[in-house]
Amino acid sequence: MLMDTSFRDAHQSLLATRVRSHDLLKISPYVAHKFNNLYSLENWGGATFDVALRFLHECPWERLEEMRKRIPNIPFQMLLRGANAVGYTSYPDNVVHKFCELAVQTGMDIFRVFDSLNYLPNLILGMEAAGKAGGVVEAAISYTGDVSDPARTKYDLKYYTNLADELVKAGTHVLCIKDMAGLLKPQAAKLLITAIRDKHPDVPIHIHTHDTSGAGVASMLACAEAGADVVDTAVDSMSGMTSQPSMGAVVASLQGTPLDTEFDLRDVSEYSAYWEQTRTLYAPFECTTTMKSGNADVYLNEIPGGQYTNLQFQAFSLGLGDFFEDVKKAYREANLLLGDIIKVTPSSKVVGDLAQFMVQNKLNADQVLERAEELSFPKSVVEFLQGSIGIPHGGFPEPLRSRVLKDMPRVEGRPGANLAPLDFDKLTKDLKESHPHISERDVMSAALYPAVTEDFLYCRENYGPVDKLDTRIFLTGPKVGEEFEVAIERGKTLSLKTLAMAEDLTPNGEREVFFEMNGQLRSVLIRDKEAVKELHIHPK
């Protein structure tokens, strides 16, 4: 079977997670009709939660609810970062539990639970939270290294089969291999899946990868032949490079074999055509501005798919295109300095920050070790060494840890175990003082992202449901003289036309903008953020 990642991981990897609900909901009915025999549709969690609130000014809960209405017949799947829920830090246990309950109530089915260091106590907390809420638990083993290379002994076959045993023992419903950097070569895939399948003949196995190296389709076919039950793909026009392997390629390769997926290639093509068109709207966030092709050097630097494009984009935006080559080399060194850890959000950020720190300060690994006591390391690196995201396999790197931390406090055991439960009643009361109309979902969002949710609520109260605007108008604004429609809800459509903008600023730095709404002339004062920079306003 296949899982389609086009609604989450594909655009998280290729378009900086920027795809709006508006465009997802437009294609949802088609997916419901033509792709009802998917294992699942991955459409929530991961980075989509905070990007929706932070940059798209829309509610992630509403997105889930609306997708559920349009796609009642395909299981939905989300990515849960174990004890980090959908955030980047450890939360009190009751926050993770409440988050999963609300997700199930809103329409989530399958929870892929992972931990960025494969740290079991964190994984088990996420599994319990998803399971108690009534979700299907899909525990994930994050894959790194290369099980087909006998020289690489830290993450060998035994390591993975032991972890699989632990997760099956803890009661996972489905077992996932999460190959977030696309390091699983076809030969290694055969070895790994065969070994797990021999030990656990009845547990469904689900494989996730990224196609950074270009070998993704070959690896997924090898997994399927070795006995995996589900592989992750993205629709053709949203696949490849740091995204998932192509759905059309997998469907076509298996046609007429015992593993036939039973999808019609013509349906996949039509689905792909929609995304090809829609993708053009997101040109400013497009990874292809900097990344023109896949690159097999990922087997050397092990950078996860989602992070690869981010690091590249950062390097280019600093005007340091060639600097990216240095960052990739430093990433490998930084990883070894930290003890060769598993790299996926948030641990991958630790390695990325250290790599950029090394390149900016022109340091190599030996210099970092020698001068560890005097260097001011990035915050994420210090927190990782303190133990705030968990304990890595094989323990922390010494003497680096002692030199960096000196006498700083250290977290013993599972980070969330020492956190006091969050008082949701108090949080609700505090929020209601400034936002009287909030829902239980807004409170949950605020528990995970307090500042981001505060900005989102302010935006929603002042500007209304901007998620209903067409994507081009949302991102760039309407042209003068342009007429456009906005469907606020079923049967309620506003017709708008921008007419003119006043030349003069008011003393408060606002401009009067004239437009027609449903044929009536309206005007509104809008603060001109650019012009205000020049003005010195003295409010009374």
Coordinates of C-alpha atoms in Angstrom, one line a residue:
M1 CA 0.0 0.0 0.0
L2 CA 1.0 3.6 -0.3
M3 CA 0.9 6.7 1.9
D4 CA 0.6 10.0 0.1
T5 CA 2.7 12.8 1.7
S6 CA 1.7 15.5 -0.7
F7 CA -0.4 17.2 1.9
R8 CA 2.5 17.5 4.4
D9 CA 6.0 16.3 4.1
A10 CA 6.3 16.9 0.3
H11 CA 5.6 20.6 0.7
Q12 CA 7.4 20.8 4.0
S13 CA 10.5 19.6 2.1
L14 CA 10.1 21.5 -1.2
L15 CA 8.0 24.7 -0.4
A16 CA 9.1 25.5 3.2
T17 CA 5.7 24.1 4.5
R18 CA 3.9 27.1 3.0
V19 CA 1.0 25.4 1.3
R20 CA -2.2 26.9 2.5
S21 CA -5.5 25.1 3.5
H22 CA -7.2 26.9 0.6
D23 CA -5.2 24.8 -2.0
L24 CA -5.3 21.6 0.0
L25 CA -9.1 21.7 0.3
K26 CA -9.5 22.4 -3.4
I27 CA -8.1 19.1 -4.4
S28 CA -9.4 17.1 -1.4
P29 CA -12.7 15.9 -3.1
Y30 CA -10.6 14.5 -6.0
V31 CA -8.3 12.6 -3.6
A32 CA -11.4 11.2 -1.8
H33 CA -12.9 9.9 -5.0
K34 CA -9.8 8.5 -6.8
F35 CA -7.4 7.5 -4.0
N36 CA -9.6 5.8 -1.5
N37 CA -7.4 2.8 -1.3
L38 CA -4.4 4.7 0.1
Y39 CA -3.1 3.3 3.4
S40 CA -3.3 6.9 4.6
L41 CA -2.9 10.5 3.7
E42 CA -0.2 12.4 5.7
N43 CA -1.7 15.8 6.2
W44 CA -0.9 17.2 9.6
G45 CA 1.7 17.6 12.3
G46 CA 5.4 18.1 11.9
A47 CA 6.1 21.7 10.9
T48 CA 2.7 22.4 9.4
F49 CA 1.3 23.3 12.8
D50 CA 3.4 26.2 13.7
V51 CA 3.8 27.4 10.1
A52 CA 0.0 27.6 9.7
L53 CA -0.2 29.8 12.7
R54 CA 3.0 31.8 12.2
F55 CA 3.1 32.6 8.5
L56 CA -0.3 31.6 7.0
H57 CA -2.4 33.1 9.7
E58 CA -4.8 30.1 9.8
C59 CA -5.8 27.7 12.4
P60 CA -4.3 24.2 12.0
W61 CA -7.2 22.6 13.8
E62 CA -9.7 24.1 11.3
R63 CA -7.5 22.8 8.5
L64 CA -7.8 19.3 9.9
E65 CA -11.6 19.6 10.5
E66 CA -12.2 20.9 6.9
M67 CA -10.1 18.1 5.3
R68 CA -12.0 15.5 7.3
K69 CA -15.3 16.8 6.0
R70 CA -14.1 16.5 2.4
I71 CA -12.2 13.2 2.8
P72 CA -14.2 11.0 5.1
N73 CA -12.9 7.7 3.5
I74 CA -9.1 7.8 3.8
P75 CA -7.3 7.4 7.1
F76 CA -5.4 10.6 8.1
Q77 CA -1.9 10.4 9.4
M78 CA 0.2 12.9 11.4
L79 CA 3.7 13.3 12.6
L80 CA 4.1 13.5 16.4
R81 CA 7.6 14.3 17.7
G82 CA 7.1 12.1 20.8
A83 CA 7.4 14.2 24.0
N84 CA 7.9 17.3 21.8
A85 CA 4.3 17.0 20.3
V86 CA 4.4 19.3 17.3
G87 CA 6.9 21.7 19.0
Y88 CA 10.7 21.9 19.3
T89 CA 11.0 21.5 23.1
S90 CA 9.9 19.2 25.8
Y91 CA 6.4 19.8 27.2
P92 CA 4.7 18.6 30.4
D93 CA 3.1 15.2 29.8
N94 CA -0.5 16.5 30.2
V95 CA 0.1 18.8 27.2
V96 CA 1.1 15.9 24.9
H97 CA -1.9 13.8 26.1
K98 CA -4.4 16.6 25.7
F99 CA -3.0 17.5 22.3
C100 CA -3.6 13.9 21.1
E101 CA -7.1 13.8 22.5
L102 CA -8.0 17.0 20.7
A103 CA -6.4 15.7 17.4
V104 CA -8.4 12.5 17.5
Q105 CA -11.6 14.5 18.2
T106 CA -10.9 16.8 15.2
G107 CA -10.3 13.9 12.8
M108 CA -6.9 12.4 13.1
D109 CA -6.5 8.6 12.8
I110 CA -2.8 7.4 12.7
F111 CA 0.0 9.0 14.8
R112 CA 3.5 8.4 13.5
V113 CA 5.5 8.9 16.8
F114 CA 9.2 9.4 16.6
D115 CA 12.0 10.8 18.8
S116 CA 14.9 12.7 17.4
L117 CA 17.4 10.5 19.3
N118 CA 15.3 7.3 19.3
Y119 CA 15.2 7.9 23.0
L120 CA 12.8 5.2 24.3
P121 CA 11.2 7.0 27.2
N122 CA 10.2 10.0 25.0
L123 CA 8.9 7.6 22.3
I124 CA 6.8 5.6 24.8
L125 CA 5.3 8.8 26.2
G126 CA 4.1 9.8 22.7
M127 CA 2.8 6.3 22.0
E128 CA 0.8 6.3 25.2
A129 CA -0.6 9.7 24.5
A130 CA -1.7 8.7 21.0
G131 CA -3.0 5.3 22.1
K132 CA -5.0 6.6 25.1
A133 CA -6.6 9.2 22.8
G134 CA -7.9 6.4 20.6
G135 CA -5.4 6.9 17.7
V136 CA -3.6 4.2 15.8
V137 CA 0.0 4.1 17.1
E138 CA 2.7 3.9 14.5
A139 CA 6.0 4.0 16.4
A140 CA 8.9 5.1 14.2
I141 CA 12.6 4.1 14.3
S142 CA 14.7 7.0 12.9
Y143 CA 17.3 5.5 10.6
T144 CA 20.9 6.6 10.2
G145 CA 24.2 5.1 9.2
D146 CA 24.2 2.2 6.8
V147 CA 23.4 -1.4 7.9
S148 CA 24.9 -2.8 4.7
D149 CA 28.4 -1.5 5.7
P150 CA 30.1 -3.7 8.2
A151 CA 32.5 -0.9 9.1
R152 CA 29.7 1.2 10.5
T153 CA 29.1 -0.4 13.9
K154 CA 27.3 2.2 16.0
Y155 CA 23.9 1.8 14.2
D156 CA 24.1 -1.8 13.1
L157 CA 21.3 -4.3 12.3
K158 CA 21.2 -5.4 15.9
Y159 CA 20.6 -1.9 17.1
Y160 CA 17.5 -1.6 14.8
T161 CA 16.1 -5.1 15.6
N162 CA 16.5 -4.4 19.3
L163 CA 14.7 -1.1 19.0
A164 CA 11.9 -2.8 16.9
D165 CA 11.5 -5.4 19.7
E166 CA 11.1 -2.7 22.3
L167 CA 8.5 -0.8 20.3
V168 CA 6.5 -4.0 19.5
K169 CA 6.7 -4.9 23.2
A170 CA 5.4 -1.4 24.1
G171 CA 2.4 -2.1 22.0
T172 CA 2.8 -0.3 18.7
H173 CA 0.1 -1.1 16.2
V174 CA 2.4 -0.4 13.2
L175 CA 6.2 -0.2 13.0
C176 CA 7.7 2.6 10.9
I177 CA 11.3 3.0 9.6
K178 CA 11.7 6.8 9.3
D179 CA 14.6 7.4 7.0
M180 CA 14.5 11.2 7.2
A181 CA 17.7 11.8 5.2
G182 CA 17.2 9.2 2.5
L183 CA 20.2 7.1 3.6
L184 CA 18.5 3.7 3.2
K185 CA 20.1 2.1 0.2
P186 CA 18.2 -0.7 -1.6
Q187 CA 20.7 -3.4 -0.3
A188 CA 20.4 -2.1 3.3
A189 CA 16.6 -1.9 2.9
K190 CA 16.5 -5.6 2.1
L191 CA 18.6 -6.6 5.1
L192 CA 16.7 -4.4 7.5
I193 CA 13.2 -5.2 6.5
T194 CA 14.0 -9.0 6.2
A195 CA 15.5 -9.0 9.7
I196 CA 12.5 -7.2 11.3
R197 CA 10.0 -9.2 9.3
D198 CA 11.6 -12.5 10.4
K199 CA 11.3 -11.5 14.1
H200 CA 7.8 -9.9 13.8
P201 CA 5.8 -11.7 11.1
D202 CA 2.5 -10.0 12.0
V203 CA 3.4 -6.4 12.6
P204 CA 2.6 -4.1 9.7
I205 CA 5.8 -2.3 8.5
H206 CA 5.7 1.2 7.0
I207 CA 8.7 2.9 5.4
H208 CA 9.4 6.6 5.1
T209 CA 12.3 8.1 3.1
H210 CA 13.4 11.2 1.2
D211 CA 14.7 11.1 -2.4
T212 CA 17.7 13.4 -1.9
S213 CA 20.1 11.0 -3.4
G214 CA 17.8 10.0 -6.3
A215 CA 17.7 6.3 -5.2
G216 CA 14.4 6.6 -3.4
V217 CA 12.2 4.7 -5.8
A218 CA 14.7 1.8 -5.9
S219 CA 14.8 1.7 -2.1
M220 CA 11.0 1.7 -1.8
L221 CA 10.7 -1.2 -4.3
A222 CA 13.4 -3.1 -2.4
C223 CA 11.4 -2.6 0.8
A224 CA 8.2 -3.8 -0.8
E225 CA 9.9 -6.9 -2.1
A226 CA 11.4 -7.6 1.3
G227 CA 8.0 -7.6 3.0
A228 CA 7.2 -4.0 3.9
D229 CA 3.4 -3.3 3.9
V230 CA 3.4 0.4 3.1
V231 CA 5.8 2.9 1.6
D232 CA 5.6 6.7 1.5
T233 CA 5.4 8.5 -1.9
A234 CA 4.4 12.0 -3.0
V235 CA 2.5 12.8 -6.2
D236 CA 4.9 13.1 -9.1
S237 CA 5.0 17.0 -9.4
M238 CA 5.7 17.2 -5.6
S239 CA 8.2 14.3 -5.5
G240 CA 11.9 13.8 -5.9
M241 CA 14.9 15.7 -4.4
T242 CA 14.4 16.3 -0.7
S243 CA 10.7 15.2 -0.9
Q244 CA 9.5 11.6 -1.1
P245 CA 9.9 9.3 -4.1
S246 CA 7.4 9.6 -7.0
M247 CA 4.0 8.0 -6.6
G248 CA 3.6 7.5 -10.4
A249 CA 7.0 5.8 -10.6
V250 CA 6.2 3.3 -7.8
V251 CA 2.7 2.7 -9.2
A252 CA 4.0 2.0 -12.7
S253 CA 7.0 -0.1 -11.5
L254 CA 4.7 -2.5 -9.7
Q255 CA 1.9 -2.8 -12.3
G256 CA 1.2 -6.4 -13.2
T257 CA 3.3 -7.8 -10.3
P258 CA 2.1 -9.5 -7.2
L259 CA 2.7 -6.1 -5.4
D260 CA 0.5 -4.1 -7.8
T261 CA -0.8 -1.0 -5.9
E262 CA -4.0 -1.0 -8.0
F263 CA -3.9 2.7 -8.7
D264 CA -4.6 4.1 -12.2
L265 CA -1.7 6.0 -13.6
R266 CA -4.1 8.4 -15.3
D267 CA -5.6 9.4 -11.9
V268 CA -2.1 10.0 -10.6
S269 CA -1.3 12.2 -13.6
E270 CA -4.4 14.3 -13.1
Y271 CA -3.6 14.7 -9.4
S272 CA 0.0 15.6 -10.4
A273 CA -1.2 18.3 -12.9
Y274 CA -3.1 20.1 -10.1
W275 CA 0.0 20.3 -7.9
E276 CA 2.1 21.3 -10.9
Q277 CA -0.1 24.4 -11.4
T278 CA -0.5 25.1 -7.7
R279 CA 3.2 24.9 -7.0
T280 CA 3.8 27.9 -9.3
L281 CA 1.9 30.1 -6.8
Y282 CA 4.5 29.4 -4.1
A283 CA 7.5 30.4 -6.2
P284 CA 9.0 32.6 -3.4
F285 CA 9.4 29.5 -1.2
E286 CA 10.5 27.1 -3.9
C287 CA 13.5 25.0 -3.0
T288 CA 14.5 24.8 -6.6
T289 CA 15.7 28.4 -6.5
T290 CA 18.8 27.0 -4.9
M291 CA 18.5 23.2 -5.4
K292 CA 18.5 22.1 -9.0
S293 CA 18.8 18.4 -8.5
G294 CA 19.2 15.6 -6.0
N295 CA 22.7 14.9 -4.7
A296 CA 24.2 11.6 -3.5
D297 CA 26.6 13.4 -1.2
V298 CA 23.8 13.0 1.3
Y299 CA 25.3 9.5 2.0
L300 CA 28.3 11.4 3.3
N301 CA 26.8 14.3 5.2
E302 CA 23.5 12.7 6.3
I303 CA 21.5 15.9 6.3
P304 CA 17.7 15.3 6.6
G305 CA 15.5 16.2 3.6
G306 CA 13.7 19.0 5.3
Q307 CA 16.8 20.6 6.6
Y308 CA 18.9 20.3 3.5
T309 CA 16.8 22.9 1.6
N310 CA 16.7 25.2 4.6
L311 CA 20.5 25.2 5.1
Q312 CA 21.0 25.7 1.4
F313 CA 18.5 28.6 1.4
Q314 CA 20.1 30.2 4.4
A315 CA 23.5 30.0 2.8
F316 CA 22.3 31.5 -0.5
S317 CA 20.4 34.3 1.2
L318 CA 23.6 35.3 3.1
G319 CA 25.2 35.5 -0.4
L320 CA 27.4 32.5 0.5
G321 CA 26.5 30.0 -2.2
D322 CA 29.9 28.3 -2.1
F323 CA 29.5 28.5 1.7
F324 CA 26.9 25.7 1.4
E325 CA 29.6 23.2 0.4
D326 CA 31.6 24.2 3.5
V327 CA 28.4 23.8 5.7
K328 CA 27.8 20.3 4.3
K329 CA 31.4 19.3 5.1
A330 CA 31.1 20.9 8.6
Y331 CA 27.8 19.2 9.2
R332 CA 29.5 15.8 8.9
E333 CA 32.3 17.0 11.3
A334 CA 29.8 18.4 13.7
N335 CA 27.8 15.2 13.8
L336 CA 30.9 13.2 14.7
L337 CA 31.9 15.8 17.3
L338 CA 28.5 15.3 18.9
G339 CA 29.1 11.5 18.9
D340 CA 27.4 10.5 15.6
I341 CA 23.8 11.2 16.7
I342 CA 20.5 10.5 15.0
K343 CA 19.6 13.7 13.0
V344 CA 15.9 14.7 12.7
T345 CA 14.0 17.7 14.2
P346 CA 15.0 18.9 16.8
S347 CA 18.4 17.1 17.0
S348 CA 19.2 17.9 13.4
K349 CA 19.0 21.6 14.3
V350 CA 21.7 21.0 16.9
V351 CA 24.1 19.6 14.3
G352 CA 23.1 22.3 11.7
D353 CA 23.7 25.1 14.2
L354 CA 27.1 23.7 15.3
A355 CA 28.1 23.3 11.6
Q356 CA 27.2 26.9 10.7
F357 CA 29.0 28.1 13.9
M358 CA 32.1 26.2 12.8
V359 CA 32.0 27.6 9.3
Q360 CA 31.4 31.2 10.4
N361 CA 34.2 31.0 12.9
K362 CA 36.5 29.1 10.6
L363 CA 36.9 26.2 13.1
N364 CA 37.6 22.6 12.4
A365 CA 36.6 19.7 14.7
D366 CA 40.0 19.6 16.6
Q367 CA 39.9 23.3 17.3
V368 CA 36.3 23.0 18.6
L369 CA 37.4 20.3 21.1
E370 CA 40.5 22.2 22.2
R371 CA 38.8 25.5 22.7
A372 CA 35.4 24.1 24.0
E373 CA 35.8 25.8 27.4
E374 CA 36.1 29.3 26.0
L375 CA 33.8 29.2 22.9
S376 CA 30.2 30.5 23.2
F377 CA 28.3 27.6 21.5
P378 CA 24.8 28.0 20.0
K379 CA 22.0 27.7 22.5
S380 CA 20.7 24.5 20.9
V381 CA 24.1 22.8 21.3
V382 CA 24.4 23.6 25.0
E383 CA 20.8 22.5 25.6
F384 CA 21.4 19.2 23.8
L385 CA 24.5 18.5 25.9
Q386 CA 22.6 19.4 29.1
G387 CA 20.1 16.6 28.1
S388 CA 17.1 18.7 27.3
I389 CA 15.9 16.7 24.3
G390 CA 16.9 13.2 25.7
I391 CA 19.9 10.9 25.9
P392 CA 21.6 9.8 22.6
H393 CA 22.4 6.2 21.9
G394 CA 25.9 5.5 23.3
G395 CA 25.7 8.5 25.7
F396 CA 27.0 12.0 25.4
P397 CA 30.3 12.9 23.7
E398 CA 33.1 13.2 26.2
P399 CA 35.3 15.2 26.9
L400 CA 33.2 17.7 24.8
R401 CA 30.2 17.6 27.1
S402 CA 32.2 18.3 30.3
R403 CA 34.2 21.1 28.7
V404 CA 31.2 22.9 27.3
L405 CA 28.9 22.5 30.3
K406 CA 31.5 22.9 33.1
D407 CA 29.2 23.3 36.1
M408 CA 25.9 24.0 34.3
P409 CA 22.8 22.0 35.4
R410 CA 22.1 18.7 33.6
V411 CA 18.8 17.0 32.9
E412 CA 18.8 13.4 34.2
G413 CA 16.5 10.9 32.4
R414 CA 13.4 11.9 30.4
P415 CA 13.2 15.7 30.2
G416 CA 9.4 16.0 30.5
A417 CA 9.3 13.8 33.7
N418 CA 10.4 16.7 35.9
L419 CA 8.0 19.3 34.4
A420 CA 4.9 20.3 36.4
P421 CA 1.6 19.7 34.6
L422 CA 0.3 22.7 32.7
D423 CA -2.7 24.4 34.3
F424 CA -5.1 24.6 31.3
D425 CA -7.8 26.4 33.3
K426 CA -5.5 29.2 34.3
L427 CA -4.2 29.5 30.7
T428 CA -7.8 29.7 29.4
K429 CA -8.6 32.4 31.9
D430 CA -5.5 34.4 31.0
L431 CA -6.2 34.2 27.3
K432 CA -9.9 35.1 27.7
E433 CA -8.9 38.4 29.2
S434 CA -7.4 39.7 25.9
H435 CA -9.3 37.3 23.5
P436 CA -12.9 36.7 24.9
H437 CA -13.9 34.5 21.9
I438 CA -11.3 31.8 22.0
S439 CA -12.0 28.0 21.7
E440 CA -10.4 25.0 23.4
R441 CA -8.3 24.5 20.3
D442 CA -6.8 28.0 20.6
V443 CA -5.9 27.2 24.2
M444 CA -4.1 24.1 23.0
S445 CA -2.2 26.0 20.4
A446 CA -1.2 28.5 23.0
A447 CA 0.1 25.8 25.3
L448 CA 2.5 24.7 22.5
Y449 CA 3.3 28.1 21.0
P450 CA 2.4 30.9 23.3
A451 CA 3.8 33.9 21.4
V452 CA 2.9 32.6 17.9
T453 CA -0.7 31.9 19.0
E454 CA -1.0 35.4 20.5
D455 CA 0.0 36.9 17.2
F456 CA -2.3 34.6 15.3
L457 CA -5.3 35.5 17.5
Y458 CA -4.5 39.2 17.1
C459 CA -4.4 38.8 13.3
R460 CA -7.6 36.8 13.2
E461 CA -9.5 39.4 15.3
N462 CA -8.2 42.3 13.3
Y463 CA -8.2 40.9 9.7
G464 CA -10.7 38.1 9.8
P465 CA -10.5 34.8 7.9
V466 CA -7.6 35.6 5.6
D467 CA -7.3 31.8 4.9
K468 CA -10.3 32.1 2.6
L469 CA -8.4 34.4 0.1
D470 CA -6.9 33.0 -3.1
T471 CA -3.2 32.2 -2.6
R472 CA -1.8 34.8 -5.0
I473 CA -3.9 37.6 -3.4
F474 CA -3.0 36.4 0.1
L475 CA 0.8 36.4 -0.7
T476 CA 1.0 39.5 -2.9
G477 CA -2.2 41.5 -2.5
P478 CA -4.6 42.5 -5.3
K479 CA -3.7 44.8 -8.2
V480 CA -5.5 48.2 -8.5
G481 CA -8.6 47.6 -10.7
E482 CA -8.6 43.9 -10.1
E483 CA -11.9 42.2 -9.2
F484 CA -11.9 39.1 -7.1
E485 CA -14.2 36.9 -5.0
V486 CA -13.9 35.4 -1.6
A487 CA -16.1 32.6 -0.4
I488 CA -16.4 33.2 3.3
E489 CA -18.7 30.2 3.8
R490 CA -21.1 28.1 1.7
G491 CA -23.5 30.5 0.0
K492 CA -21.7 33.6 1.2
T493 CA -19.4 35.1 -1.3
L494 CA -17.9 38.6 -1.3
S495 CA -17.1 40.4 -4.5
L496 CA -14.2 42.9 -4.1
K497 CA -12.5 45.3 -6.4
T498 CA -9.6 47.6 -5.4
L499 CA -10.2 51.0 -6.9
A500 CA -7.5 53.4 -5.7
M501 CA -5.0 54.3 -3.0
A502 CA -4.6 57.8 -1.5
E503 CA -1.3 59.5 -2.2
D504 CA -1.1 61.3 1.1
L505 CA -0.5 59.8 4.5
T506 CA -2.6 60.7 7.5
P507 CA -0.6 62.1 10.5
N508 CA -0.8 58.6 11.9
G509 CA 1.0 57.1 8.9
E510 CA -2.1 55.6 7.4
R511 CA -3.3 55.6 3.8
E512 CA -6.9 55.6 2.7
V513 CA -7.7 52.7 0.3
F514 CA -10.9 52.7 -1.8
F515 CA -12.6 49.6 -3.0
E516 CA -15.9 48.2 -4.0
M517 CA -17.5 45.4 -1.9
N518 CA -20.5 43.8 -3.6
G519 CA -20.9 46.9 -5.7
Q520 CA -20.8 49.4 -2.7
L521 CA -18.1 51.9 -2.4
R522 CA -16.0 51.5 0.8
S523 CA -12.8 53.0 2.1
V524 CA -10.5 51.8 4.8
L525 CA -7.5 53.3 6.5
I526 CA -4.4 51.0 6.4
R527 CA -1.1 51.7 8.1
D528 CA 1.7 52.0 5.6
K529 CA 4.5 50.1 7.3
E530 CA 7.2 51.3 4.8
A531 CA 6.3 54.9 5.1
V532 CA 5.9 54.8 8.9
K533 CA 9.6 54.0 9.2
E534 CA 10.4 57.6 7.9
L535 CA 7.7 59.3 10.1
H536 CA 8.1 60.2 13.8
I537 CA 4.7 59.7 15.3
H538 CA 4.1 61.0 18.8
P539 CA 0.8 59.4 20.0
K540 CA -1.0 61.5 22.5

